[in-house]
Amino acid sequence: MSRLIISKLELENFKSYSGKKTIGPLHASFSAIVGPNGSGKSNLIESLIFVFGKKAKDMRLKKLSELIHSSKEGGTQNPYAQVTVFFEEGDSRFQMARRVDRNSNSTYYLDGSVIRYSEICQRLREKGIDLDHNRFLIL
């Protein structure tokens, strides 16, 4: 029996990640994030809890738009931040994403199509992930 795994993540303008960054591919037995201080461990975990629907206050923020990378160099402000999580289960693959804009409006995507958050929850619940109780992710 196959199990659902996260194969990689794409972070775009998310926190300290300017532009699009790919994290992965992750090993099928991936179970921990380790590294020295300042290596991005917290940002990676926050990217996961962001895409899985956490609110700003749950992430110690006043508003979600604070997640959008801003750089004083170049003088440009990114219009959004987005995190995409790529899943595999045997031969099946799908991706879920969340985007936040400067007004702190969130949009969720399943395989590139706009979807409601409740549909994200239902899809993951069918795969054995309960977003309501966070047992799938230990912080």
mmCIF file of C-alpha atoms in Angstrom:
data_model
loop_
_atom_site.group_PDB
_atom_site.id
_atom_site.type_symbol
_atom_site.label_atom_id
_atom_site.label_comp_id
_atom_site.label_asym_id
_atom_site.label_seq_id
_atom_site.Cartn_x
_atom_site.Cartn_y
_atom_site.Cartn_z
ATOM 1 C CA MET A 1 0.000 0.000 0.000
ATOM 2 C CA SER A 2 1.401 3.389 -0.957
ATOM 3 C CA ARG A 3 1.365 6.397 1.335
ATOM 4 C CA LEU A 4 1.072 10.096 0.696
ATOM 5 C CA ILE A 5 4.410 11.919 0.749
ATOM 6 C CA ILE A 6 5.573 15.465 0.103
ATOM 7 C CA SER A 7 8.041 15.237 -2.765
ATOM 8 C CA LYS A 8 9.041 18.919 -2.945
ATOM 9 C CA LEU A 9 7.990 22.465 -2.181
ATOM 10 C CA GLU A 10 8.147 25.628 -4.249
ATOM 11 C CA LEU A 11 8.315 28.911 -2.379
ATOM 12 C CA GLU A 12 7.841 32.128 -4.300
ATOM 13 C CA ASN A 13 8.579 35.455 -2.584
ATOM 14 C CA PHE A 14 7.934 33.771 0.762
ATOM 15 C CA LYS A 15 9.599 35.405 3.769
ATOM 16 C CA SER A 16 13.357 35.379 3.200
ATOM 17 C CA TYR A 17 13.063 33.523 -0.135
ATOM 18 C CA SER A 18 13.181 36.038 -2.992
ATOM 19 C CA GLY A 19 11.860 34.765 -6.320
ATOM 20 C CA LYS A 20 10.993 31.111 -6.803
ATOM 21 C CA LYS A 21 12.933 28.516 -4.789
ATOM 22 C CA THR A 22 12.499 24.755 -4.959
ATOM 23 C CA ILE A 23 13.122 22.686 -1.859
ATOM 24 C CA GLY A 24 13.565 19.068 -2.753
ATOM 25 C CA PRO A 25 13.214 16.535 -4.040
ATOM 26 C CA LEU A 26 12.572 15.189 -0.558
ATOM 27 C CA HIS A 27 13.301 11.589 0.281
ATOM 28 C CA ALA A 28 10.271 9.322 0.737
ATOM 29 C CA SER A 29 11.364 8.710 4.336
ATOM 30 C CA PHE A 30 11.784 12.437 5.064
ATOM 31 C CA SER A 31 10.889 13.068 8.697
ATOM 32 C CA ALA A 32 12.962 15.954 10.045
ATOM 33 C CA ILE A 33 14.390 19.346 9.183
ATOM 34 C CA VAL A 34 17.823 20.015 10.653
ATOM 35 C CA GLY A 35 20.446 22.672 10.144
ATOM 36 C CA PRO A 36 22.348 25.493 11.798
ATOM 37 C CA ASN A 37 20.735 28.698 13.012
ATOM 38 C CA GLY A 38 19.746 30.911 10.112
ATOM 39 C CA SER A 39 19.548 28.107 7.565
ATOM 40 C CA GLY A 40 15.788 28.495 6.930
ATOM 41 C CA LYS A 41 14.270 25.732 9.064
ATOM 42 C CA SER A 42 11.573 27.990 10.527
ATOM 43 C CA ASN A 43 10.715 29.478 7.139
ATOM 44 C CA LEU A 44 10.267 26.009 5.694
ATOM 45 C CA ILE A 45 7.934 24.929 8.505
ATOM 46 C CA GLU A 46 5.998 28.187 8.240
ATOM 47 C CA SER A 47 5.607 27.625 4.510
ATOM 48 C CA LEU A 48 3.943 24.284 5.237
ATOM 49 C CA ILE A 49 1.564 25.621 7.866
ATOM 50 C CA PHE A 50 0.751 28.539 5.547
ATOM 51 C CA VAL A 51 -0.239 26.312 2.620
ATOM 52 C CA PHE A 52 -2.276 24.139 4.999
ATOM 53 C CA GLY A 53 -4.435 27.135 5.890
ATOM 54 C CA LYS A 54 -3.194 28.664 9.119
ATOM 55 C CA LYS A 55 -4.304 32.202 9.929
ATOM 56 C CA ALA A 56 -1.912 35.100 10.548
ATOM 57 C CA LYS A 57 -2.350 34.999 14.336
ATOM 58 C CA ASP A 58 -1.486 31.289 14.354
ATOM 59 C CA MET A 59 1.803 32.207 12.683
ATOM 60 C CA ARG A 60 2.588 35.090 15.078
ATOM 61 C CA LEU A 61 1.769 37.707 12.429
ATOM 62 C CA LYS A 62 -0.593 40.670 12.337
ATOM 63 C CA LYS A 63 -1.529 39.981 8.722
ATOM 64 C CA LEU A 64 -0.622 37.358 6.137
ATOM 65 C CA SER A 65 0.871 39.922 3.758
ATOM 66 C CA GLU A 66 3.839 40.051 6.158
ATOM 67 C CA LEU A 67 4.879 36.726 4.579
ATOM 68 C CA ILE A 68 5.623 38.437 1.252
ATOM 69 C CA HIS A 69 9.339 38.860 0.740
ATOM 70 C CA SER A 70 10.363 42.490 0.675
ATOM 71 C CA SER A 71 13.784 43.670 -0.264
ATOM 72 C CA LYS A 72 15.026 47.179 0.265
ATOM 73 C CA GLU A 73 17.400 46.662 -2.643
ATOM 74 C CA GLY A 74 15.879 47.353 -6.031
ATOM 75 C CA GLY A 75 12.925 49.227 -4.548
ATOM 76 C CA THR A 76 10.331 46.792 -5.902
ATOM 77 C CA GLN A 77 7.658 45.158 -3.819
ATOM 78 C CA ASN A 78 6.549 41.673 -4.702
ATOM 79 C CA PRO A 79 2.778 41.551 -5.264
ATOM 80 C CA TYR A 80 2.319 38.145 -3.614
ATOM 81 C CA ALA A 81 3.866 35.156 -1.897
ATOM 82 C CA GLN A 82 2.994 31.598 -2.847
ATOM 83 C CA VAL A 83 3.815 28.155 -1.533
ATOM 84 C CA THR A 84 3.158 25.021 -3.568
ATOM 85 C CA VAL A 85 3.401 21.543 -2.044
ATOM 86 C CA PHE A 86 3.875 18.601 -4.411
ATOM 87 C CA PHE A 87 2.450 15.290 -3.245
ATOM 88 C CA GLU A 88 3.005 11.746 -4.456
ATOM 89 C CA GLU A 89 1.103 8.596 -3.599
ATOM 90 C CA GLY A 90 2.318 5.645 -5.599
ATOM 91 C CA ASP A 91 1.872 6.649 -9.244
ATOM 92 C CA SER A 92 -0.536 9.466 -8.358
ATOM 93 C CA ARG A 93 0.683 13.057 -8.107
ATOM 94 C CA PHE A 94 -1.031 16.334 -7.246
ATOM 95 C CA GLN A 95 -0.123 19.752 -5.964
ATOM 96 C CA MET A 96 -1.715 22.246 -3.598
ATOM 97 C CA ALA A 97 -0.831 25.896 -3.321
ATOM 98 C CA ARG A 98 -1.768 29.003 -1.411
ATOM 99 C CA ARG A 99 -1.092 32.550 -2.527
ATOM 100 C CA VAL A 100 -1.406 35.700 -0.441
ATOM 101 C CA ASP A 101 -1.483 39.196 -1.923
ATOM 102 C CA ARG A 102 -0.591 42.597 -0.444
ATOM 103 C CA ASN A 103 -4.162 42.947 0.885
ATOM 104 C CA SER A 104 -3.740 39.654 2.803
ATOM 105 C CA ASN A 105 -6.256 37.899 0.543
ATOM 106 C CA SER A 106 -5.583 34.181 0.145
ATOM 107 C CA THR A 107 -6.255 32.019 -2.873
ATOM 108 C CA TYR A 108 -5.946 28.217 -2.789
ATOM 109 C CA TYR A 109 -5.107 26.037 -5.780
ATOM 110 C CA LEU A 110 -5.326 22.332 -6.559
ATOM 111 C CA ASP A 111 -3.273 21.330 -9.599
ATOM 112 C CA GLY A 112 -3.279 24.967 -10.745
ATOM 113 C CA SER A 113 -7.053 25.529 -10.492
ATOM 114 C CA VAL A 114 -8.614 27.810 -7.895
ATOM 115 C CA ILE A 115 -10.282 25.841 -5.107
ATOM 116 C CA ARG A 116 -11.958 26.624 -1.773
ATOM 117 C CA TYR A 117 -10.092 25.937 1.450
ATOM 118 C CA SER A 118 -12.831 23.510 2.514
ATOM 119 C CA GLU A 119 -12.094 21.455 -0.608
ATOM 120 C CA ILE A 120 -8.383 21.392 0.280
ATOM 121 C CA CYS A 121 -9.305 20.089 3.744
ATOM 122 C CA GLN A 122 -11.609 17.447 2.291
ATOM 123 C CA ARG A 123 -9.021 16.228 -0.220
ATOM 124 C CA LEU A 124 -6.356 15.886 2.469
ATOM 125 C CA ARG A 125 -8.805 14.279 4.911
ATOM 126 C CA GLU A 126 -9.459 11.613 2.255
ATOM 127 C CA LYS A 127 -5.698 10.997 2.259
ATOM 128 C CA GLY A 128 -5.594 10.631 6.052
ATOM 129 C CA ILE A 129 -4.376 14.134 6.918
ATOM 130 C CA ASP A 130 -6.476 15.935 9.509
ATOM 131 C CA LEU A 131 -5.725 19.660 9.278
ATOM 132 C CA ASP A 132 -8.027 20.415 12.210
ATOM 133 C CA HIS A 133 -5.834 18.642 14.752
ATOM 134 C CA ASN A 134 -2.324 19.056 13.264
ATOM 135 C CA ARG A 135 -1.243 15.544 14.142
ATOM 136 C CA PHE A 136 0.421 15.259 10.744
ATOM 137 C CA LEU A 137 2.954 18.009 11.490
ATOM 138 C CA ILE A 138 4.922 18.325 14.712
ATOM 139 C CA LEU A 139 6.306 21.804 15.255
#
